[in-house]
Coordinates of C-alpha atoms and ligand atoms in Angstrom, one line a residue:
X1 CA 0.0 0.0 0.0
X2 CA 2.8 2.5 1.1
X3 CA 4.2 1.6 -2.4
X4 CA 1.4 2.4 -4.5
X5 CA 0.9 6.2 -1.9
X6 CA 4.1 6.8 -2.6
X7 CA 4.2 6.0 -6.6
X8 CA 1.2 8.8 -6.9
X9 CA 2.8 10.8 -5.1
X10 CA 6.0 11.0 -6.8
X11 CA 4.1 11.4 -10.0
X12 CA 2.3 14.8 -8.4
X13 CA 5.0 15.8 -6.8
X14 CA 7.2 15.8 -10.2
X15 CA 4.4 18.0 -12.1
X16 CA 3.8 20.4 -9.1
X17 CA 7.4 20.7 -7.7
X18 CA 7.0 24.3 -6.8
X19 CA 3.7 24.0 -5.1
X20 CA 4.4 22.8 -1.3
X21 CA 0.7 23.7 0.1
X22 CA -0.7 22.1 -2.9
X23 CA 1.5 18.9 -2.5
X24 CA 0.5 19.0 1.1
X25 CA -2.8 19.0 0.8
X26 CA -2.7 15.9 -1.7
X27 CA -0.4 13.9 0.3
X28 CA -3.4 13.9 3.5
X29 CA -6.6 13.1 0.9
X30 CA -4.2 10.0 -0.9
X31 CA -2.5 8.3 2.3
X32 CA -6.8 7.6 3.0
X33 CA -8.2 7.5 -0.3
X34 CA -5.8 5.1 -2.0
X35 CA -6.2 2.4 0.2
X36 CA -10.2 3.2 0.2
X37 CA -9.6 2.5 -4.3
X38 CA -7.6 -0.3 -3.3
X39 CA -10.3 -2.4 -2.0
X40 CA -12.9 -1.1 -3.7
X41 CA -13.3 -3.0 -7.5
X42 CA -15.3 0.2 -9.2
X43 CA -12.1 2.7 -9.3
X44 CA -9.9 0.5 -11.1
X45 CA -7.8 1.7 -13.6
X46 CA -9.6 4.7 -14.2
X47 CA -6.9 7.1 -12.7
X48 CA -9.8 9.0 -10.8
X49 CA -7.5 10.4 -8.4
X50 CA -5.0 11.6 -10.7
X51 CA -7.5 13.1 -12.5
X52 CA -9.6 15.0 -9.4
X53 CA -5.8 16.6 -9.1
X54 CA -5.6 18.3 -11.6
X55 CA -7.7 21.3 -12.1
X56 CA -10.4 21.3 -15.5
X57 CA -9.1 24.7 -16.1
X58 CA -7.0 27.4 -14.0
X59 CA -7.4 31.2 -15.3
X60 CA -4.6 33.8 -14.3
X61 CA -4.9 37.6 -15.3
X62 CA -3.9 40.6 -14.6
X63 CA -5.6 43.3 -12.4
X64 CA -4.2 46.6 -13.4
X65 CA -6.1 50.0 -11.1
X66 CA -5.0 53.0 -10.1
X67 CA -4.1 54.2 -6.7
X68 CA -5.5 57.0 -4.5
X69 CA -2.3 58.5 -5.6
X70 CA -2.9 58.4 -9.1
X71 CA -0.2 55.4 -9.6
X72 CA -1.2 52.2 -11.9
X73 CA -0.8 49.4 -9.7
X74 CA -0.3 45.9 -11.2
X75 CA -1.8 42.5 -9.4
X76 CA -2.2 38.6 -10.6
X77 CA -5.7 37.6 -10.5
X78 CA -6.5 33.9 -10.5
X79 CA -9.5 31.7 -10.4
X80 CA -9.0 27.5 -10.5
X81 CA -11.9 25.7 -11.8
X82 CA -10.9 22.1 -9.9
X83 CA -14.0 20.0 -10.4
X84 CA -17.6 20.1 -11.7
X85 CA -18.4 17.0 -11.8
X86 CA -21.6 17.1 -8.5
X87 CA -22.1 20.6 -9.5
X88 CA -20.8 24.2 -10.7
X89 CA -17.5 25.2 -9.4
X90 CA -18.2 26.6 -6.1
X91 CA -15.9 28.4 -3.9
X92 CA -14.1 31.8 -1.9
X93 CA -11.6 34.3 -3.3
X94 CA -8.6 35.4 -1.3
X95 CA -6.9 38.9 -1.5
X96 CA -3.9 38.3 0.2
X97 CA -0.5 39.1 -0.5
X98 CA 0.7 35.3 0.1
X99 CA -2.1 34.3 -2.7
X100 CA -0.4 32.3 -5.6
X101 CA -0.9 28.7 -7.2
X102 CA -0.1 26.7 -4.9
X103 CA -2.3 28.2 -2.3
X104 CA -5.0 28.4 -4.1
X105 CA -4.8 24.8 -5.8
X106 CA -4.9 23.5 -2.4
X107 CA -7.6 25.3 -1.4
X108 CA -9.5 24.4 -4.6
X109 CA -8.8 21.0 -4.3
X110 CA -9.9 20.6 -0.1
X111 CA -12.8 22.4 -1.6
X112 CA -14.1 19.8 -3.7
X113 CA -14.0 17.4 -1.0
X114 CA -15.5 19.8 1.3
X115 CA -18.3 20.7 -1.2
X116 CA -19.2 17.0 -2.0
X117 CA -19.6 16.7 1.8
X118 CA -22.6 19.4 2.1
X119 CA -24.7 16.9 0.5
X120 CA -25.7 20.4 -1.9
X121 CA -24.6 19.5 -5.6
X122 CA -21.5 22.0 -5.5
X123 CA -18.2 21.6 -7.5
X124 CA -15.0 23.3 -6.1
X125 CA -12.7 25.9 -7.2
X126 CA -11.1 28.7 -5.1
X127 CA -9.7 32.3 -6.8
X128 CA -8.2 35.5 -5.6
X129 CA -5.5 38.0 -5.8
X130 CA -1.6 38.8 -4.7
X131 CA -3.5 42.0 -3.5
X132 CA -3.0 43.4 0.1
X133 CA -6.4 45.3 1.3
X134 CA -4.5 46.7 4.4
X135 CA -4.0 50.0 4.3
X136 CA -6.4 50.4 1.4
X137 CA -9.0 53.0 0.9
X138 CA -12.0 52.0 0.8
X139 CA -12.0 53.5 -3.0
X140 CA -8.8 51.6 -3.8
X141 CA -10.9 48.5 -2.7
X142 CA -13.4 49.3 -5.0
X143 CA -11.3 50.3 -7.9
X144 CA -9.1 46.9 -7.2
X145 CA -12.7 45.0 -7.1
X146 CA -14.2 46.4 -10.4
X147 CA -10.7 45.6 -12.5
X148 CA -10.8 42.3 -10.7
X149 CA -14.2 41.4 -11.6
X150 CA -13.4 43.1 -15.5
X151 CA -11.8 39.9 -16.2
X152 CA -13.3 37.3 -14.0
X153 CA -17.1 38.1 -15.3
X154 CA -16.5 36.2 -18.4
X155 CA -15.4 32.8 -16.7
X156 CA -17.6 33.0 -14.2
X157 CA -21.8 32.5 -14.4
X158 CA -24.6 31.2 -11.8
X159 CA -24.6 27.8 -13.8
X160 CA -20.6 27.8 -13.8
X161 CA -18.8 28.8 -11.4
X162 CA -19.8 31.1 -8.5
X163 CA -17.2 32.9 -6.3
X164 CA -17.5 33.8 -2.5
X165 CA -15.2 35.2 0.5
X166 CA -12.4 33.8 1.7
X167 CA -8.7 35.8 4.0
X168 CA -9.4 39.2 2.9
X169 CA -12.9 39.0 1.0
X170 CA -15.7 40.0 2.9
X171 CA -19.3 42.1 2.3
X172 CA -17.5 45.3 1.1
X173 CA -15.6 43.3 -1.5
X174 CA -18.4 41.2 -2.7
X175 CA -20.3 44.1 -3.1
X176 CA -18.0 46.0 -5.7
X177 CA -17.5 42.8 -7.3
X178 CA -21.0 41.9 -7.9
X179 CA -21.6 45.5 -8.6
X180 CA -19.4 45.4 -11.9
X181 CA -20.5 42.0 -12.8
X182 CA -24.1 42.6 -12.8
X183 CA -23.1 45.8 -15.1
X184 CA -20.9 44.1 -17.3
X185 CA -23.7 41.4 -18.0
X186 CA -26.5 43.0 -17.9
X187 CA -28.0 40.4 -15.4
X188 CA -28.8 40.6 -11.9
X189 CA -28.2 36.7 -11.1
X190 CA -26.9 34.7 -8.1
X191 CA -23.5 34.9 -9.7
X192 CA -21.5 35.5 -5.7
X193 CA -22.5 34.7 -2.5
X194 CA -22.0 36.3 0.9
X195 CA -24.1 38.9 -0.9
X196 CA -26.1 41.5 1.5
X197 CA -29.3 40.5 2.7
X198 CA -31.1 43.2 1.3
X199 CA -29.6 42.1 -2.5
X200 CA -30.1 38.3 -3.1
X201 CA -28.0 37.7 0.5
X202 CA -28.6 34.6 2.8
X203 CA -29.4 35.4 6.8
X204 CA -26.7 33.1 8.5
X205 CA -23.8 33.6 5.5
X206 CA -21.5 35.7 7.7
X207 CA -22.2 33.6 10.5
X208 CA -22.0 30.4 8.9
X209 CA -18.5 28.9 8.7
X210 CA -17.9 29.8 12.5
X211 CA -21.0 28.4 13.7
X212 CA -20.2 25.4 11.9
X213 CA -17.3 25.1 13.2
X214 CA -18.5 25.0 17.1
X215 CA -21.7 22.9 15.8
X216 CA -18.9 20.2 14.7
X217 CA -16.9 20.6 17.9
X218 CA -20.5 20.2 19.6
X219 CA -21.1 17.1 17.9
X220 CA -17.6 15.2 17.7
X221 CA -17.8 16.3 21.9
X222 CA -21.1 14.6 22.0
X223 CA -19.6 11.1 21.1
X224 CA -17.9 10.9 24.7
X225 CA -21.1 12.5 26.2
X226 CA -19.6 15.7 26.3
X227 CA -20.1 19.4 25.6
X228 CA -18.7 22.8 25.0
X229 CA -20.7 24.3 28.3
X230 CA -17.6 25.5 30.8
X231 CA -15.3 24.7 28.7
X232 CA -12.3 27.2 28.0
X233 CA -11.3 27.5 24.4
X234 CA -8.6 29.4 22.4
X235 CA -9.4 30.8 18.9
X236 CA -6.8 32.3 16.7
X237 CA -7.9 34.5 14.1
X238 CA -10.2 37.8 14.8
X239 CA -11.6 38.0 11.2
X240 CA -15.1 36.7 10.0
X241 CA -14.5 32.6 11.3
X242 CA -13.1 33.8 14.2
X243 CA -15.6 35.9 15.7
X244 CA -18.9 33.8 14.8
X245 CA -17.3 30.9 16.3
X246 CA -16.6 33.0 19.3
X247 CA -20.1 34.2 19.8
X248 CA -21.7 30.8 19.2
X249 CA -19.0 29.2 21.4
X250 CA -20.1 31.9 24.3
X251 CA -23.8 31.2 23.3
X252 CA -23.3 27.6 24.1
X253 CA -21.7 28.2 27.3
X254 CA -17.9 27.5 26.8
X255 CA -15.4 30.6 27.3
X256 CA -13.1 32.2 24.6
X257 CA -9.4 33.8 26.1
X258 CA -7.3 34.1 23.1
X259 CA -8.1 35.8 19.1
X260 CA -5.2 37.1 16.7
X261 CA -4.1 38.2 14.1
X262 CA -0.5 38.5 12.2
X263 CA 0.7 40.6 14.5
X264 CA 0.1 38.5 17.3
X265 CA -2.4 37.0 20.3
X266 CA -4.3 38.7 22.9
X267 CA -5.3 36.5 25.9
X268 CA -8.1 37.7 28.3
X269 CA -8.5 35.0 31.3
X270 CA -12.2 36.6 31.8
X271 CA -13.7 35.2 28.6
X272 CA -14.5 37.2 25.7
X273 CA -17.9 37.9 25.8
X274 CA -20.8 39.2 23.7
X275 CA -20.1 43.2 24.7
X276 CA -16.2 42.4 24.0
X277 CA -16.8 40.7 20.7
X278 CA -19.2 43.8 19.8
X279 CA -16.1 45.3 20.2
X280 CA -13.7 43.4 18.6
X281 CA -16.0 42.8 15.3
X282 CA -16.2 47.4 15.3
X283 CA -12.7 46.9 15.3
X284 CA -11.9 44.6 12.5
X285 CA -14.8 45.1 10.3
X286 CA -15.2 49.1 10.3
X287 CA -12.2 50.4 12.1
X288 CA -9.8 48.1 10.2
X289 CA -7.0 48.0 13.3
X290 CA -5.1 45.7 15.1
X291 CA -6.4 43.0 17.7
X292 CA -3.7 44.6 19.7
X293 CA -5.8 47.3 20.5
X294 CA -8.0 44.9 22.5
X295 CA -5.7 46.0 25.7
X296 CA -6.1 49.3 25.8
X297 CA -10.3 48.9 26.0
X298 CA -9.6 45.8 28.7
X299 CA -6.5 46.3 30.5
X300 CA -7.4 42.9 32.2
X301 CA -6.2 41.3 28.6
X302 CA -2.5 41.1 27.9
X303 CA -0.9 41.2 24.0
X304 CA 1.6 38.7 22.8
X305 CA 3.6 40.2 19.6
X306 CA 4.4 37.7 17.1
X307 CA 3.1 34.5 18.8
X308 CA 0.1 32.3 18.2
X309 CA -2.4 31.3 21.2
X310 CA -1.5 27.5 21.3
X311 CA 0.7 27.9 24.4
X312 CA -2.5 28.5 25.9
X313 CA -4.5 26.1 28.3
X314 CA -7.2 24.8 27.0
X315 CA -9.9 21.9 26.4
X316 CA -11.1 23.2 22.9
X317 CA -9.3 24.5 20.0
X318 CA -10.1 26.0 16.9
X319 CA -7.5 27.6 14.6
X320 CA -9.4 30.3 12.5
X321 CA -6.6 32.1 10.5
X322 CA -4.8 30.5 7.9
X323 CA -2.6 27.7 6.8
X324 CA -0.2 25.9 8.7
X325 CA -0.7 27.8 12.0
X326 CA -0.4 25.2 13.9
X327 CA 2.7 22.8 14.1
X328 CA 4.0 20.1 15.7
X329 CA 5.1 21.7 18.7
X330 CA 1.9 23.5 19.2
X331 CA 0.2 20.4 18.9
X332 CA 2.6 18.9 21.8
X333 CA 1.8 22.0 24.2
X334 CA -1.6 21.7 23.3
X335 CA -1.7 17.9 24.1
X336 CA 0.4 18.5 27.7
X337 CA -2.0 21.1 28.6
X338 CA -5.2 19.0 28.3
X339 CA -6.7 19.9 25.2
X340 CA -9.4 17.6 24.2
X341 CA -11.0 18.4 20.8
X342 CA -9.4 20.5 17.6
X343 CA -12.1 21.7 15.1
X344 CA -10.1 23.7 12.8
X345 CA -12.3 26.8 10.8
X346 CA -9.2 27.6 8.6
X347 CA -8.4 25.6 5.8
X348 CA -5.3 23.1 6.7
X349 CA -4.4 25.2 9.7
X350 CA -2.8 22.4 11.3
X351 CA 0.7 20.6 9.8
X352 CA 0.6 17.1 8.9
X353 CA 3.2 16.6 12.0
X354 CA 0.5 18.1 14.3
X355 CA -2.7 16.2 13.3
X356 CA -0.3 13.1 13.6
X357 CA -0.3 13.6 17.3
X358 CA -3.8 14.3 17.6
X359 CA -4.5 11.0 16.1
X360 CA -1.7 9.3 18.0
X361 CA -3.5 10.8 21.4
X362 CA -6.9 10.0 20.1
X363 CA -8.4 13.1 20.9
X364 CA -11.0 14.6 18.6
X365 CA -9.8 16.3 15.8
X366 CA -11.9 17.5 12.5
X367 CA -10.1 18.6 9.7
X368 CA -11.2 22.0 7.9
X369 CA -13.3 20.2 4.9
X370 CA -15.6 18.4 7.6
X371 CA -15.6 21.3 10.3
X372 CA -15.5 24.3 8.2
X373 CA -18.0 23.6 5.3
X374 CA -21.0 25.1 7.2
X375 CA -19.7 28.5 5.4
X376 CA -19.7 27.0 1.9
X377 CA -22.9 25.1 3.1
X378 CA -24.9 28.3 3.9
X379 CA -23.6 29.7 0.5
X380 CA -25.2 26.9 -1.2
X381 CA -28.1 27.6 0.7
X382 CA -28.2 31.4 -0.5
X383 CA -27.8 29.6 -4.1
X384 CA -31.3 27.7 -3.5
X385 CA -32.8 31.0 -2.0
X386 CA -31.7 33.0 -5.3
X387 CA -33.3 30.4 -7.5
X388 CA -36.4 30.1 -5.7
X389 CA -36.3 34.1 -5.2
X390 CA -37.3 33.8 -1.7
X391 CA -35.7 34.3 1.6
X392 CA -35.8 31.7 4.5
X393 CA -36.0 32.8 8.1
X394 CA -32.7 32.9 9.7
X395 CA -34.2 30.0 12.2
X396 CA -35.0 28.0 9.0
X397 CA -31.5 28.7 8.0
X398 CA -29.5 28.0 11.3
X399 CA -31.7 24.7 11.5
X400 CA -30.7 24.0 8.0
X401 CA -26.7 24.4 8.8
X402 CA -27.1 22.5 11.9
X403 CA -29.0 19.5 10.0
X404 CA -25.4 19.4 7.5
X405 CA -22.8 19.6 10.0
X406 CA -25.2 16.3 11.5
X407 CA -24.8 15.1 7.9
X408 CA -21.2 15.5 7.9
X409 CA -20.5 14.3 11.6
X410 CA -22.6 11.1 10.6
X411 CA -20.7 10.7 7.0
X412 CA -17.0 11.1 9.3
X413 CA -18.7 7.9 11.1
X414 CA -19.6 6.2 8.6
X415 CA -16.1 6.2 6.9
X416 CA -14.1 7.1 9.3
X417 CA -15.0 4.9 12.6
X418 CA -12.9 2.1 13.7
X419 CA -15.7 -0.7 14.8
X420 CA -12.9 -2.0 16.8
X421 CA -11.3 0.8 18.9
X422 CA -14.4 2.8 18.6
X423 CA -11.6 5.7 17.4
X424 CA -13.0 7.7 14.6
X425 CA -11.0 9.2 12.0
X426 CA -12.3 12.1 11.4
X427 CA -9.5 12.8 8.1
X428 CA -10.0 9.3 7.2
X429 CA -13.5 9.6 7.3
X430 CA -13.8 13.2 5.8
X431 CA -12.0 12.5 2.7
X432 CA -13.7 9.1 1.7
X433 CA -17.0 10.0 2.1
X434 CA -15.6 13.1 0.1
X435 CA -14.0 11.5 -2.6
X436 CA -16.9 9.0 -3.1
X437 CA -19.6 10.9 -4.3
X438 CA -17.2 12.9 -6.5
X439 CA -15.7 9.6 -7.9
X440 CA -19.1 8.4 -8.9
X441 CA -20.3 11.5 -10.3
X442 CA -16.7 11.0 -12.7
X443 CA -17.3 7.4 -13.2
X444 CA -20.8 8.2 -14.3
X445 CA -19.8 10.7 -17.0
X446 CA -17.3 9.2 -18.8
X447 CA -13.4 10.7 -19.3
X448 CA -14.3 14.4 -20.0
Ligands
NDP501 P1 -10.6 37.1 7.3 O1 -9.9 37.9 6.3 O2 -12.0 37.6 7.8 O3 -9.8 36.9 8.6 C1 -8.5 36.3 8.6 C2 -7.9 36.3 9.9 O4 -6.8 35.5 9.9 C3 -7.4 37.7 10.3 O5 -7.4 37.8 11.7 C4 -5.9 37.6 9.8 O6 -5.1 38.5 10.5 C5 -5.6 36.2 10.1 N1 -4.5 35.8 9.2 C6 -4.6 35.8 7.9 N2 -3.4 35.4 7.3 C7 -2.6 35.2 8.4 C8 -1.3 34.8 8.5 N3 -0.5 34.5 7.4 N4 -0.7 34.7 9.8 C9 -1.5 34.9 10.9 N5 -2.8 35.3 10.8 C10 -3.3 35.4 9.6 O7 -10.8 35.6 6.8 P2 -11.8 34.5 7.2 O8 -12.1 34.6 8.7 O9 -12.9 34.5 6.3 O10 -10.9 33.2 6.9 C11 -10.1 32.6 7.9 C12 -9.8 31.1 7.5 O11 -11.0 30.4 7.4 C13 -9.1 31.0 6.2 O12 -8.3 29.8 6.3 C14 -10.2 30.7 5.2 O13 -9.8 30.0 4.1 C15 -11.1 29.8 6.1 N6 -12.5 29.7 5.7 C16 -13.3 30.8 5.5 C17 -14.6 30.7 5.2 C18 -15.5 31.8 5.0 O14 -16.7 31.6 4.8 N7 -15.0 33.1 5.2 C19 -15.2 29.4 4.9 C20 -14.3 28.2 5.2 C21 -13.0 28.4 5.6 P3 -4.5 39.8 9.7 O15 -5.7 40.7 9.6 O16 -3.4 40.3 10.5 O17 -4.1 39.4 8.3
2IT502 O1 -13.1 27.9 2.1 C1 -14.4 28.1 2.0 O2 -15.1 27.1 2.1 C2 -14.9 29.4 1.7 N1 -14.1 30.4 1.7 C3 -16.3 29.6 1.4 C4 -16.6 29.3 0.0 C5 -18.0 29.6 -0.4 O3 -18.3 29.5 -1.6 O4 -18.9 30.0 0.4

């Protein structure tokens, strides 16, 4: 088995040298898929893996605007169109300066598995920008959106392929951008999601991938006949996962003491609760500043510079900022400190070395594609709204994500649970149950 891994893998690994997050990111789907093909007749010989790796069709372009100083700035644009085979391509768009193809290959191909795990018929794909939206006016972000969207429009359809936020990417953007779009074609379709709820929106969107996120933890806790209530739990992040998952962890009982951002962690031993989240959410959505600034409005709270919150005691936690924030030696600190259960919001926030010792210590651990998909579920949900042009309630919706993350919990079972040990494997079980439905959906239509 390790010999037939490892012979993909070299295979990938020679075409996508340069790509470490990408390679990454295959490596954890083939060490449980493969052996899944193995034993399973159906898949043979028809290369379905090598195939779902690479992408139908990967658009780059470039995003010229001009400056609030009157210079021409010059940006890549991308958008990776990684599978349609359940449904349209589906997924966010990243402005961050770190954005190139490897990122965003890996986060289109964790999206396809992700998608396929909503039960909704989504495909994946995932797009975005080298562009850095701090520090910009909010008329730069406009200008960048509109030149941004002056290419994408013509790739891009509510039958096709339909983009979203993601790092950097929130109302504000989605706004210009399907602002120029709907100018551009003439058409005021369901083209985005994330949109405002006054304009084809979905109650629940912004909330969705952090509530998720705590609904998973909530779940995979249940399974030892546990729960989040008085529970103390570290979030990193401060941005749009980060703070829903911190209000519906305080909702449900359970106290925050750490948020971030690249600048570093604040920790506040009280809890952060609603009336400090009202502040932190003024802070990063309309103020634009620094979580560091949570200390001077609660000098309780102390500032670490540079440093991620995993050093932190904890029984719950749930990385919320990006890639690979979380390594091996967090994992360690986190596991001598009594952490119990790791639902990550990011995508891949954790390093294959860490979620090796959460598996080795059998605590609970979800990866992103399971724990995370409540955001691309609800975005599927706005999808249905905009076809039906109706609006559900946002009870109707909430009940809606919490019925999926069920779904998802249960498919992790059904794929990824040990009958002997008991142990589920929530990667295991994630990516299977994943790659099935996909893999059907291929074998079904053919080699196209
Ligand atoms: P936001 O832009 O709203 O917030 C991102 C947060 O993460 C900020 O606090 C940011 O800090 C921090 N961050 C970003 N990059 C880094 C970095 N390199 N090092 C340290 N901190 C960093 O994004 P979201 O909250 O939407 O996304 C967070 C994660 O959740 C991402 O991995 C995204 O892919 C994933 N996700 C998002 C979904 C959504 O619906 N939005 C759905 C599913 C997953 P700073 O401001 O300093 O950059
Ligand atoms: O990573 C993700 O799932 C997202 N950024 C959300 C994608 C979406 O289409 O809502």
């Amino acid at each position: 088995m390790k010999h037939k891994i490892e012979g993909f893998l070299d295979l990938v690994r020679q075409r996508n040298s340069l790509e470490p997050e990408f390679l990454q990111a295959v490596e954890e789907v083939a060490e449980t898929v493969i052996p899944y093909i193995v034993q399973h007749d159906i898949y043979h010989g028809k290369n379905i893996l090598l195939r779902m790796v690479e992408p139908e069709r990967a658009v780059m372009f470039r995003v010229n605007w001009v400056d609030d100083s009157g210079e021409i700035q010059v940006n890549r644009g991308y958008r990776i169109q990684m599978n349609s085979a359940i449904g349209p391509y589906k997924g966010g768009l990243r402005f961050h300066p770190s954005v190139n193809m490897s990122i965003l290959k890996f986060l289109a191909f964790e999206q396809v598995f992700k998608n396929s795990l909503t039960t909704l018929p989504m495909g994946g794909g995932k797009g975005g920008s080298d562009f850095d939206p701090k520090g910009k006016s909010d008329n730069e972000i406009m200008r960048f959106c509109h030149a941004f969207m002056s290419e994408l429009f013509r790739h891009i359809g509510p039958n096709t392929d339909i983009p979203a936020g993601d790092i950097g990417v929130g109302g504000r953007e989605i706004g210009f951008l399907f602002g120029m779009y709907k100018k551009l074609k003439n058409e005021f379709t369901g083209v985005l999601t994330g949109k405002g709820v006054t304009w084809g929106g979905s109650l629940i969107r912004p909330e969705a991938t952090g509530y998720g996120t705590v609904y998973f933890a909530q779940k995979m806790l249940q399974t030892k006949g546990d729960d989040i209530k008085g529970k103390t739990v570290t979030i990193s992040g401060s941005g749009n996962v980060a703070q829903f998952a911190t209000e519906k962890v305080t909702q449900l009982g359970g106290k925050v003491i750490t948020l971030s951002d690249s600048s570093g962690y604040i920790l506040d031993k009280d809890g952060i609760d609603e009336q400090k989240l009202a502040f932190v959410m003024d802070l990063k959505n309309n103020k634009r500043g620094r979580i560091s600034a949570y200390v001077d409005a609660y000098p309780n709270a102390k500032f670490f510079p540079k440093k991620t919150p995993w050093s932190e005691p904890c029984a719950i936690a749930l990385p919320c900022a990006t890639q690979n924030e979380l390594n091996e030696n967090d994992a360690k600190i986190l596991l001598n400190n009594g952490c119990i259960c790791v639902s990550e919001g990011a995508n891949m926030p954790s390093t294959k070395e860490a979620i090796a010792l959460f598996q080795k210590a059998k605590i609970l651990f979800a990866p992103g594609k399971a724990s995370n998909a409540g955001g691309v579920a609800t975005s599927g949900l706005e999808m249905t709204q905009n076809s039906l042009r109706y609006n559900w309630t946002r009870k109707e919706v909430d009940d809606k994500l919490k019925d999926i993350m069920g779904n998802i919990h249960d498919k992790c079972i059904k794929y990824g649970k040990d009958e002997k040990t008991g142990y589920i494997d929530y990667v295991k079980g994630a990516n299977i149950a994943g790659f099935v439905k996909v893999a059907d959906a291929m074998l079904a239509q053919g080699v196209v």
